[in-house]
Short mmCIF file of C-alpha atoms in Angstrom, two decimals:
data_model
loop_
_atom_site.label_atom_id
_atom_site.label_comp_id
_atom_site.label_asym_id
_atom_site.label_seq_id
_atom_site.Cartn_x
_atom_site.Cartn_y
_atom_site.Cartn_z
CA MET C 1 -4.03 99.25 241.00
CA THR C 2 -6.62 101.32 242.83
CA LYS C 3 -9.62 103.02 241.26
CA MET C 4 -9.95 106.78 241.38
CA THR C 5 -13.13 108.44 242.23
CA ASP C 6 -14.64 110.91 239.67
CA GLU C 7 -13.56 113.76 241.95
CA GLU C 8 -9.95 112.62 242.16
CA PHE C 9 -9.92 112.03 238.43
CA LYS C 10 -11.08 115.65 237.75
CA GLU C 11 -8.60 117.06 240.28
CA LYS C 12 -5.71 115.07 238.64
CA ALA C 13 -6.69 116.11 235.10
CA ALA C 14 -7.08 119.70 236.07
CA LYS C 15 -3.55 119.60 237.70
CA MET C 16 -2.04 117.89 234.62
CA LEU C 17 -3.62 120.38 232.26
CA SER C 18 -2.52 123.42 234.34
CA GLU C 19 1.10 122.32 234.83
CA GLY C 20 2.19 122.55 231.22
CA LYS C 21 0.25 125.69 230.62
CA GLU C 22 1.65 129.23 230.95
CA LYS C 23 -0.61 132.13 231.58
CA PRO C 24 -1.52 133.83 228.34
CA LYS C 25 0.52 136.94 227.90
CA ALA C 26 -1.54 140.10 227.32
CA PRO C 27 -0.95 141.61 223.89
CA THR C 28 1.19 144.82 223.90
CA ASP C 29 -0.28 148.10 222.46
CA THR C 30 1.77 147.55 219.35
CA GLU C 31 0.45 144.04 218.75
CA ILE C 32 -3.15 145.31 219.28
CA VAL C 33 -2.55 148.08 216.69
CA VAL C 34 -1.14 145.68 214.13
CA ASP C 35 -4.13 143.33 214.55
CA LEU C 36 -6.65 146.22 214.11
CA ALA C 37 -4.76 147.41 211.14
CA ALA C 38 -4.54 143.98 209.68
CA THR C 39 -8.26 143.45 210.23
CA THR C 40 -9.08 146.68 208.48
CA LEU C 41 -6.71 146.06 205.58
CA THR C 42 -8.08 142.60 205.04
CA GLY C 43 -11.55 144.03 204.63
CA ASP C 44 -10.36 146.94 202.38
CA ILE C 45 -8.52 144.48 200.08
CA ARG C 46 -11.38 142.04 200.02
CA ASP C 47 -13.90 144.85 199.15
CA PHE C 48 -11.52 146.11 196.40
CA LEU C 49 -11.19 142.56 194.85
CA LEU C 50 -14.98 141.97 195.01
CA ASP C 51 -15.75 145.44 193.39
CA ARG C 52 -13.34 144.59 190.67
CA VAL C 53 -14.77 141.21 189.92
CA LYS C 54 -18.31 142.66 190.05
CA GLY C 55 -17.38 145.41 187.57
CA LEU C 56 -15.64 143.17 185.00
CA GLY C 57 -18.67 142.35 183.05
CA LYS C 58 -17.07 139.48 181.17
CA PRO C 59 -14.31 136.94 181.71
CA TRP C 60 -10.62 137.80 181.11
CA ALA C 61 -10.33 135.51 178.12
CA ALA C 62 -13.31 137.09 176.39
CA MET C 63 -11.84 140.62 176.71
CA SER C 64 -9.93 142.31 173.88
CA GLU C 65 -6.35 143.26 174.46
CA ASP C 66 -7.33 146.86 174.92
CA GLU C 67 -9.93 145.93 177.60
CA GLN C 68 -7.38 143.77 179.40
CA SER C 69 -4.95 146.62 179.24
CA ASP C 70 -7.47 149.05 180.77
CA GLN C 71 -8.14 146.50 183.56
CA ILE C 72 -4.49 146.16 184.18
CA HIS C 73 -4.09 149.93 184.49
CA ALA C 74 -7.09 150.33 186.75
CA ALA C 75 -5.95 147.46 189.01
CA LYS C 76 -2.41 149.03 189.26
CA GLU C 77 -3.92 152.44 190.30
CA ALA C 78 -6.26 150.76 192.79
CA ALA C 79 -3.41 148.65 194.30
CA GLU C 80 -1.35 151.79 194.73
CA ARG C 81 -4.22 153.36 196.63
CA ILE C 82 -4.56 150.27 198.73
CA VAL C 83 -0.85 150.24 199.56
CA ARG C 84 -0.81 154.02 200.32
CA LYS C 85 -3.84 153.57 202.62
CA SER C 86 -2.33 150.49 204.30
CA CYS C 87 0.84 152.50 205.05
CA GLU C 88 -1.31 155.31 206.50
CA ILE C 89 -3.22 152.92 208.71
CA ILE C 90 -0.22 151.16 210.02
CA ALA C 91 1.88 154.33 210.52
CA SER C 92 -0.93 156.00 212.49
CA GLY C 93 -0.97 153.10 214.97
CA GLY C 94 -4.73 153.32 215.50
CA LYS C 95 -4.53 156.90 216.54
CA LYS C 96 -6.43 159.79 215.01
CA ALA C 97 -4.33 160.93 212.09
CA MET C 98 -4.49 163.35 209.04
CA MET C 99 -2.52 162.75 205.88
CA GLY C 100 -0.95 165.62 204.22
CA THR C 101 2.14 166.84 202.37
CA LEU C 102 5.23 168.28 204.04
CA GLU C 103 5.75 171.44 202.04
CA SER C 104 8.73 173.04 203.71
CA VAL C 105 11.01 172.68 206.69
CA THR C 106 13.07 175.61 208.18
CA VAL C 107 15.87 174.94 210.69
CA LYS C 108 16.83 177.89 212.93
CA ASP C 109 16.53 177.81 216.72
CA GLY C 110 14.20 174.85 216.23
CA ILE C 111 12.58 173.10 213.25
CA LYS C 112 9.49 174.63 211.77
CA ALA C 113 7.47 172.46 209.37
CA ILE C 114 4.68 173.57 207.05
CA VAL C 115 2.27 170.73 206.34
CA LYS C 116 -0.63 171.00 203.80
CA LEU C 117 -3.70 169.07 204.88
CA SER C 118 -7.07 168.67 203.25
CA LYS C 119 -9.73 171.09 204.57
CA THR C 120 -12.37 168.38 204.20
CA ASP C 121 -10.50 165.73 206.25
CA GLU C 122 -12.77 164.27 209.03
CA GLN C 123 -10.00 165.05 211.63
CA ARG C 124 -9.82 168.80 210.79
CA HIS C 125 -11.79 169.71 213.86
CA SER C 126 -9.44 167.66 216.11
CA LEU C 127 -6.49 169.47 214.45
CA LEU C 128 -8.04 172.91 215.22
CA ASP C 129 -8.57 171.76 218.89
CA ALA C 130 -5.03 170.55 219.16
CA GLN C 131 -3.38 174.01 218.48
CA GLY C 132 -0.83 174.70 221.17
CA HIS C 133 -0.79 170.98 222.30
CA ALA C 134 1.91 168.39 221.71
CA VAL C 135 1.59 166.51 218.40
CA SER C 136 3.30 163.55 216.87
CA MET C 137 4.48 163.17 213.33
CA VAL C 138 4.66 159.91 211.55
CA PHE C 139 6.10 159.44 208.26
CA ALA C 140 4.05 157.06 205.98
CA ASP C 141 5.96 156.59 202.89
CA ALA C 142 4.46 153.95 200.64
CA MET C 143 7.14 154.16 198.05
CA PRO C 144 9.21 151.09 199.50
CA PHE C 145 6.08 148.95 198.91
CA THR C 146 5.12 149.96 195.37
CA GLY C 147 7.19 147.37 193.41
CA GLU C 148 5.98 144.38 191.45
CA ARG C 149 7.39 141.00 190.63
CA GLY C 150 6.86 141.56 186.89
CA PRO C 151 4.62 143.58 184.63
CA ALA C 152 1.07 142.47 183.99
CA GLU C 153 0.61 142.11 180.22
CA PRO C 154 -2.71 141.69 178.29
CA THR C 155 -3.15 138.75 175.83
CA PRO C 156 -2.51 140.00 172.39
CA THR C 157 -5.99 140.15 170.46
CA GLN C 158 -4.33 138.95 167.14
CA GLY C 159 -1.05 137.21 166.90
CA SER C 160 1.27 137.57 164.03
CA LEU C 161 0.56 134.97 161.37
CA LEU C 162 4.27 134.98 160.17
CA ASP C 163 5.47 134.28 163.76
CA LYS C 164 3.06 131.39 164.18
CA ALA C 165 4.08 129.87 160.70
CA GLU C 166 7.82 130.14 161.69
CA GLN C 167 7.07 128.36 165.02
CA LEU C 168 5.15 125.56 163.12
CA LYS C 169 7.95 125.28 160.50
CA ALA C 170 10.58 125.00 163.27
CA SER C 171 8.71 122.53 165.39
CA ASP C 172 9.11 118.71 165.14
CA ASP C 173 5.42 118.24 164.55
CA LYS C 174 4.34 117.14 161.07
CA VAL C 175 2.22 119.61 159.32
CA THR C 176 -0.06 118.17 156.81
CA PRO C 177 -1.18 120.68 154.10
CA LEU C 178 -4.86 120.74 153.14
CA LYS C 179 -5.44 118.92 149.86
CA LYS C 180 -8.15 119.60 147.32
CA GLY C 181 -10.36 116.68 146.70
#
């Protein structure tokens, strides 16, 4: 067995490493858009969760049923906003976009659509500049993503004493009454 020189070893190692390696494929525009949207959404959701935790004031177990119910409703509304915003970000594909409501559609020689947009949207100037130019419409419906696995329920503040007594009576555990001494 002959010894290799350092130079031969480096060449052979480089050759072995390059043989099994394919050139990395450049990401497509669609993949880049998804990454950008995912990065933004992760930050948005993180900020939402942190804001919620900071605003709680006290632990869940220390909250009354009404306080827990309020937190559940607030979380649901915020989650709906996040899902709506997520759909908007993904649907826009990283392009400048304005969200609005499609108010009416008329079909004659062509299709005429009336869309109501916010006059305070940051893209309003781009919209005014685009008059007469080609535009693209994307439908960003969040409705398919608004389900839940099950309802969130607050812990009842006070349980029913009768229900608890029936559960104790039905259980196999021995219940020893308090005796006067």
